[in-house]
Amino acid sequence: TGFGNPWEYYAVITNATKEDVTIKQSSRFAVFDFAFLCHAYGLLEFKQDTLSHCSPNTLHLTSEERLENMQHLIKALGLLGDARVDKLHQMTHRLGHMINGDWRRIIYHDATGMEARRFTTFA
């Protein structure tokens, strides 16, 4: 499906016989069944880049690539907090997932980092 050889991923640590595997990374654990299925059926494309700016239905990346006819944007990965988000939302505090305690303005983040081994299921 175009994901490359998983034994060569930077976060995969294994012995020579590949009998014992550890995944160690400082990012979120990005294994979602729906993402793999959507990618396998050609409904999803992963991009590793930085968003420069948005214009109507177009995302402009710092690599100068433009993604056109974009109706939705989901920021699923991103490892470092960015003070520009606080400034954009004029955020002084959070109450639960609410920006400045406003129930109409929800923001969410996950904790980063993981070290895992001996997977038996992802369900």
JSON list of C-alpha atoms in Angstrom, two decimals:
[
{"chain": "A", "resi": 1, "resn": "THR", "atom": "CA", "xyz": [0.00, 0.00, 0.00]},
{"chain": "A", "resi": 2, "resn": "GLY", "atom": "CA", "xyz": [2.96, 2.33, -0.32]},
{"chain": "A", "resi": 3, "resn": "PHE", "atom": "CA", "xyz": [4.00, 2.45, 3.35]},
{"chain": "A", "resi": 4, "resn": "GLY", "atom": "CA", "xyz": [7.48, 1.01, 2.71]},
{"chain": "A", "resi": 5, "resn": "ASN", "atom": "CA", "xyz": [9.20, -1.70, 4.71]},
{"chain": "A", "resi": 6, "resn": "PRO", "atom": "CA", "xyz": [8.04, -1.49, 8.35]},
{"chain": "A", "resi": 7, "resn": "TRP", "atom": "CA", "xyz": [11.28, -3.11, 9.55]},
{"chain": "A", "resi": 8, "resn": "GLU", "atom": "CA", "xyz": [13.09, 0.01, 8.33]},
{"chain": "A", "resi": 9, "resn": "TYR", "atom": "CA", "xyz": [10.89, 2.55, 10.17]},
{"chain": "A", "resi": 10, "resn": "TYR", "atom": "CA", "xyz": [12.91, 4.74, 12.52]},
{"chain": "A", "resi": 11, "resn": "ALA", "atom": "CA", "xyz": [10.83, 3.74, 15.56]},
{"chain": "A", "resi": 12, "resn": "VAL", "atom": "CA", "xyz": [11.04, -0.05, 15.03]},
{"chain": "A", "resi": 13, "resn": "ILE", "atom": "CA", "xyz": [13.70, -1.73, 17.12]},
{"chain": "A", "resi": 14, "resn": "THR", "atom": "CA", "xyz": [14.20, -5.48, 16.70]},
{"chain": "A", "resi": 15, "resn": "ASN", "atom": "CA", "xyz": [16.72, -8.27, 16.99]},
{"chain": "A", "resi": 16, "resn": "ALA", "atom": "CA", "xyz": [18.38, -9.94, 13.98]},
{"chain": "A", "resi": 17, "resn": "THR", "atom": "CA", "xyz": [15.71, -12.65, 13.73]},
{"chain": "A", "resi": 18, "resn": "LYS", "atom": "CA", "xyz": [12.84, -10.13, 14.11]},
{"chain": "A", "resi": 19, "resn": "GLU", "atom": "CA", "xyz": [11.33, -12.25, 16.88]},
{"chain": "A", "resi": 20, "resn": "ASP", "atom": "CA", "xyz": [11.21, -9.44, 19.42]},
{"chain": "A", "resi": 21, "resn": "VAL", "atom": "CA", "xyz": [10.06, -5.99, 18.32]},
{"chain": "A", "resi": 22, "resn": "THR", "atom": "CA", "xyz": [9.72, -2.70, 20.19]},
{"chain": "A", "resi": 23, "resn": "ILE", "atom": "CA", "xyz": [8.17, 0.48, 18.83]},
{"chain": "A", "resi": 24, "resn": "LYS", "atom": "CA", "xyz": [9.75, 3.51, 20.47]},
{"chain": "A", "resi": 25, "resn": "GLN", "atom": "CA", "xyz": [8.89, 7.00, 19.33]},
{"chain": "A", "resi": 26, "resn": "SER", "atom": "CA", "xyz": [8.21, 10.46, 20.67]},
{"chain": "A", "resi": 27, "resn": "SER", "atom": "CA", "xyz": [5.04, 10.88, 18.61]},
{"chain": "A", "resi": 28, "resn": "ARG", "atom": "CA", "xyz": [1.51, 9.60, 18.94]},
{"chain": "A", "resi": 29, "resn": "PHE", "atom": "CA", "xyz": [0.81, 6.01, 18.01]},
{"chain": "A", "resi": 30, "resn": "ALA", "atom": "CA", "xyz": [-0.57, 6.51, 14.52]},
{"chain": "A", "resi": 31, "resn": "VAL", "atom": "CA", "xyz": [-2.02, 3.08, 13.76]},
{"chain": "A", "resi": 32, "resn": "PHE", "atom": "CA", "xyz": [-5.69, 3.50, 12.98]},
{"chain": "A", "resi": 33, "resn": "ASP", "atom": "CA", "xyz": [-7.68, 0.82, 11.16]},
{"chain": "A", "resi": 34, "resn": "PHE", "atom": "CA", "xyz": [-9.67, 3.39, 9.22]},
{"chain": "A", "resi": 35, "resn": "ALA", "atom": "CA", "xyz": [-6.53, 5.16, 8.01]},
{"chain": "A", "resi": 36, "resn": "PHE", "atom": "CA", "xyz": [-5.03, 1.95, 6.66]},
{"chain": "A", "resi": 37, "resn": "LEU", "atom": "CA", "xyz": [-8.30, 0.94, 5.01]},
{"chain": "A", "resi": 38, "resn": "CYS", "atom": "CA", "xyz": [-8.84, 4.35, 3.45]},
{"chain": "A", "resi": 39, "resn": "HIS", "atom": "CA", "xyz": [-5.27, 4.38, 2.16]},
{"chain": "A", "resi": 40, "resn": "ALA", "atom": "CA", "xyz": [-5.59, 0.84, 0.77]},
{"chain": "A", "resi": 41, "resn": "TYR", "atom": "CA", "xyz": [-8.73, 1.85, -1.16]},
{"chain": "A", "resi": 42, "resn": "GLY", "atom": "CA", "xyz": [-7.16, 5.04, -2.49]},
{"chain": "A", "resi": 43, "resn": "LEU", "atom": "CA", "xyz": [-9.36, 7.33, -0.40]},
{"chain": "A", "resi": 44, "resn": "LEU", "atom": "CA", "xyz": [-6.55, 8.77, 1.71]},
{"chain": "A", "resi": 45, "resn": "GLU", "atom": "CA", "xyz": [-3.13, 10.13, 0.95]},
{"chain": "A", "resi": 46, "resn": "PHE", "atom": "CA", "xyz": [-0.57, 10.81, 3.68]},
{"chain": "A", "resi": 47, "resn": "LYS", "atom": "CA", "xyz": [1.49, 13.98, 3.37]},
{"chain": "A", "resi": 48, "resn": "GLN", "atom": "CA", "xyz": [4.52, 14.85, 5.46]},
{"chain": "A", "resi": 49, "resn": "ASP", "atom": "CA", "xyz": [4.93, 18.58, 5.13]},
{"chain": "A", "resi": 50, "resn": "THR", "atom": "CA", "xyz": [4.06, 21.82, 6.87]},
{"chain": "A", "resi": 51, "resn": "LEU", "atom": "CA", "xyz": [0.96, 23.81, 6.03]},
{"chain": "A", "resi": 52, "resn": "SER", "atom": "CA", "xyz": [1.96, 27.29, 4.92]},
{"chain": "A", "resi": 53, "resn": "HIS", "atom": "CA", "xyz": [-1.50, 28.79, 4.52]},
{"chain": "A", "resi": 54, "resn": "CYS", "atom": "CA", "xyz": [-5.03, 28.14, 3.31]},
{"chain": "A", "resi": 55, "resn": "SER", "atom": "CA", "xyz": [-7.06, 29.73, 0.55]},
{"chain": "A", "resi": 56, "resn": "PRO", "atom": "CA", "xyz": [-10.60, 28.78, -0.54]},
{"chain": "A", "resi": 57, "resn": "ASN", "atom": "CA", "xyz": [-10.61, 24.97, -1.00]},
{"chain": "A", "resi": 58, "resn": "THR", "atom": "CA", "xyz": [-6.79, 24.91, -1.32]},
{"chain": "A", "resi": 59, "resn": "LEU", "atom": "CA", "xyz": [-4.02, 24.01, 1.12]},
{"chain": "A", "resi": 60, "resn": "HIS", "atom": "CA", "xyz": [-0.61, 25.52, 0.40]},
{"chain": "A", "resi": 61, "resn": "LEU", "atom": "CA", "xyz": [2.35, 23.53, 1.75]},
{"chain": "A", "resi": 62, "resn": "THR", "atom": "CA", "xyz": [5.82, 24.87, 2.50]},
{"chain": "A", "resi": 63, "resn": "SER", "atom": "CA", "xyz": [7.20, 22.59, -0.23]},
{"chain": "A", "resi": 64, "resn": "GLU", "atom": "CA", "xyz": [5.18, 24.82, -2.61]},
{"chain": "A", "resi": 65, "resn": "GLU", "atom": "CA", "xyz": [2.82, 21.91, -3.36]},
{"chain": "A", "resi": 66, "resn": "ARG", "atom": "CA", "xyz": [-0.84, 22.90, -3.51]},
{"chain": "A", "resi": 67, "resn": "LEU", "atom": "CA", "xyz": [-3.65, 20.54, -2.52]},
{"chain": "A", "resi": 68, "resn": "GLU", "atom": "CA", "xyz": [-6.75, 21.70, -4.34]},
{"chain": "A", "resi": 69, "resn": "ASN", "atom": "CA", "xyz": [-10.46, 20.94, -3.98]},
{"chain": "A", "resi": 70, "resn": "MET", "atom": "CA", "xyz": [-10.03, 20.31, -0.26]},
{"chain": "A", "resi": 71, "resn": "GLN", "atom": "CA", "xyz": [-13.33, 20.34, 1.59]},
{"chain": "A", "resi": 72, "resn": "HIS", "atom": "CA", "xyz": [-12.07, 19.14, 4.99]},
{"chain": "A", "resi": 73, "resn": "LEU", "atom": "CA", "xyz": [-8.84, 19.28, 6.93]},
{"chain": "A", "resi": 74, "resn": "ILE", "atom": "CA", "xyz": [-8.02, 17.03, 9.86]},
{"chain": "A", "resi": 75, "resn": "LYS", "atom": "CA", "xyz": [-4.73, 17.66, 11.59]},
{"chain": "A", "resi": 76, "resn": "ALA", "atom": "CA", "xyz": [-4.00, 14.20, 12.88]},
{"chain": "A", "resi": 77, "resn": "LEU", "atom": "CA", "xyz": [-0.31, 14.46, 13.64]},
{"chain": "A", "resi": 78, "resn": "GLY", "atom": "CA", "xyz": [1.87, 17.18, 14.98]},
{"chain": "A", "resi": 79, "resn": "LEU", "atom": "CA", "xyz": [4.20, 16.71, 17.83]},
{"chain": "A", "resi": 80, "resn": "LEU", "atom": "CA", "xyz": [5.07, 20.08, 19.26]},
{"chain": "A", "resi": 81, "resn": "GLY", "atom": "CA", "xyz": [2.72, 22.66, 20.70]},
{"chain": "A", "resi": 82, "resn": "ASP", "atom": "CA", "xyz": [2.63, 25.88, 18.75]},
{"chain": "A", "resi": 83, "resn": "ALA", "atom": "CA", "xyz": [2.04, 29.21, 20.49]},
{"chain": "A", "resi": 84, "resn": "ARG", "atom": "CA", "xyz": [0.50, 30.52, 17.26]},
{"chain": "A", "resi": 85, "resn": "VAL", "atom": "CA", "xyz": [-2.54, 28.32, 17.98]},
{"chain": "A", "resi": 86, "resn": "ASP", "atom": "CA", "xyz": [-3.04, 30.13, 21.29]},
{"chain": "A", "resi": 87, "resn": "LYS", "atom": "CA", "xyz": [-2.65, 33.47, 19.57]},
{"chain": "A", "resi": 88, "resn": "LEU", "atom": "CA", "xyz": [-5.00, 32.56, 16.70]},
{"chain": "A", "resi": 89, "resn": "HIS", "atom": "CA", "xyz": [-7.74, 31.53, 19.13]},
{"chain": "A", "resi": 90, "resn": "GLN", "atom": "CA", "xyz": [-6.88, 34.30, 21.60]},
{"chain": "A", "resi": 91, "resn": "MET", "atom": "CA", "xyz": [-6.65, 31.50, 24.15]},
{"chain": "A", "resi": 92, "resn": "THR", "atom": "CA", "xyz": [-5.79, 32.41, 27.72]},
{"chain": "A", "resi": 93, "resn": "HIS", "atom": "CA", "xyz": [-6.87, 29.09, 29.24]},
{"chain": "A", "resi": 94, "resn": "ARG", "atom": "CA", "xyz": [-8.68, 25.81, 28.61]},
{"chain": "A", "resi": 95, "resn": "LEU", "atom": "CA", "xyz": [-11.54, 24.39, 30.60]},
{"chain": "A", "resi": 96, "resn": "GLY", "atom": "CA", "xyz": [-11.64, 20.74, 29.62]},
{"chain": "A", "resi": 97, "resn": "HIS", "atom": "CA", "xyz": [-11.56, 20.86, 25.84]},
{"chain": "A", "resi": 98, "resn": "MET", "atom": "CA", "xyz": [-13.15, 24.32, 25.69]},
{"chain": "A", "resi": 99, "resn": "ILE", "atom": "CA", "xyz": [-11.09, 27.34, 24.63]},
{"chain": "A", "resi": 100, "resn": "ASN", "atom": "CA", "xyz": [-11.41, 29.98, 27.38]},
{"chain": "A", "resi": 101, "resn": "GLY", "atom": "CA", "xyz": [-14.31, 27.94, 28.79]},
{"chain": "A", "resi": 102, "resn": "ASP", "atom": "CA", "xyz": [-16.49, 28.58, 25.68]},
{"chain": "A", "resi": 103, "resn": "TRP", "atom": "CA", "xyz": [-18.55, 25.44, 24.92]},
{"chain": "A", "resi": 104, "resn": "ARG", "atom": "CA", "xyz": [-18.76, 26.49, 21.24]},
{"chain": "A", "resi": 105, "resn": "ARG", "atom": "CA", "xyz": [-14.98, 26.43, 20.79]},
{"chain": "A", "resi": 106, "resn": "ILE", "atom": "CA", "xyz": [-13.53, 22.96, 21.29]},
{"chain": "A", "resi": 107, "resn": "ILE", "atom": "CA", "xyz": [-9.86, 22.01, 20.94]},
{"chain": "A", "resi": 108, "resn": "TYR", "atom": "CA", "xyz": [-8.30, 18.63, 21.67]},
{"chain": "A", "resi": 109, "resn": "HIS", "atom": "CA", "xyz": [-4.79, 17.23, 21.94]},
{"chain": "A", "resi": 110, "resn": "ASP", "atom": "CA", "xyz": [-3.24, 13.89, 22.80]},
{"chain": "A", "resi": 111, "resn": "ALA", "atom": "CA", "xyz": [-0.23, 13.17, 24.91]},
{"chain": "A", "resi": 112, "resn": "THR", "atom": "CA", "xyz": [2.84, 12.29, 22.88]},
{"chain": "A", "resi": 113, "resn": "GLY", "atom": "CA", "xyz": [5.27, 9.42, 23.17]},
{"chain": "A", "resi": 114, "resn": "MET", "atom": "CA", "xyz": [5.04, 5.67, 23.46]},
{"chain": "A", "resi": 115, "resn": "GLU", "atom": "CA", "xyz": [7.06, 2.54, 23.89]},
{"chain": "A", "resi": 116, "resn": "ALA", "atom": "CA", "xyz": [5.24, -0.66, 23.05]},
{"chain": "A", "resi": 117, "resn": "ARG", "atom": "CA", "xyz": [5.97, -4.31, 22.33]},
{"chain": "A", "resi": 118, "resn": "ARG", "atom": "CA", "xyz": [4.31, -7.72, 22.01]},
{"chain": "A", "resi": 119, "resn": "PHE", "atom": "CA", "xyz": [1.18, -6.68, 20.19]},
{"chain": "A", "resi": 120, "resn": "THR", "atom": "CA", "xyz": [-1.51, -9.32, 19.91]},
{"chain": "A", "resi": 121, "resn": "THR", "atom": "CA", "xyz": [-4.33, -7.15, 18.58]},
{"chain": "A", "resi": 122, "resn": "PHE", "atom": "CA", "xyz": [-5.08, -3.58, 17.57]},
{"chain": "A", "resi": 123, "resn": "ALA", "atom": "CA", "xyz": [-8.82, -3.88, 18.30]}
]
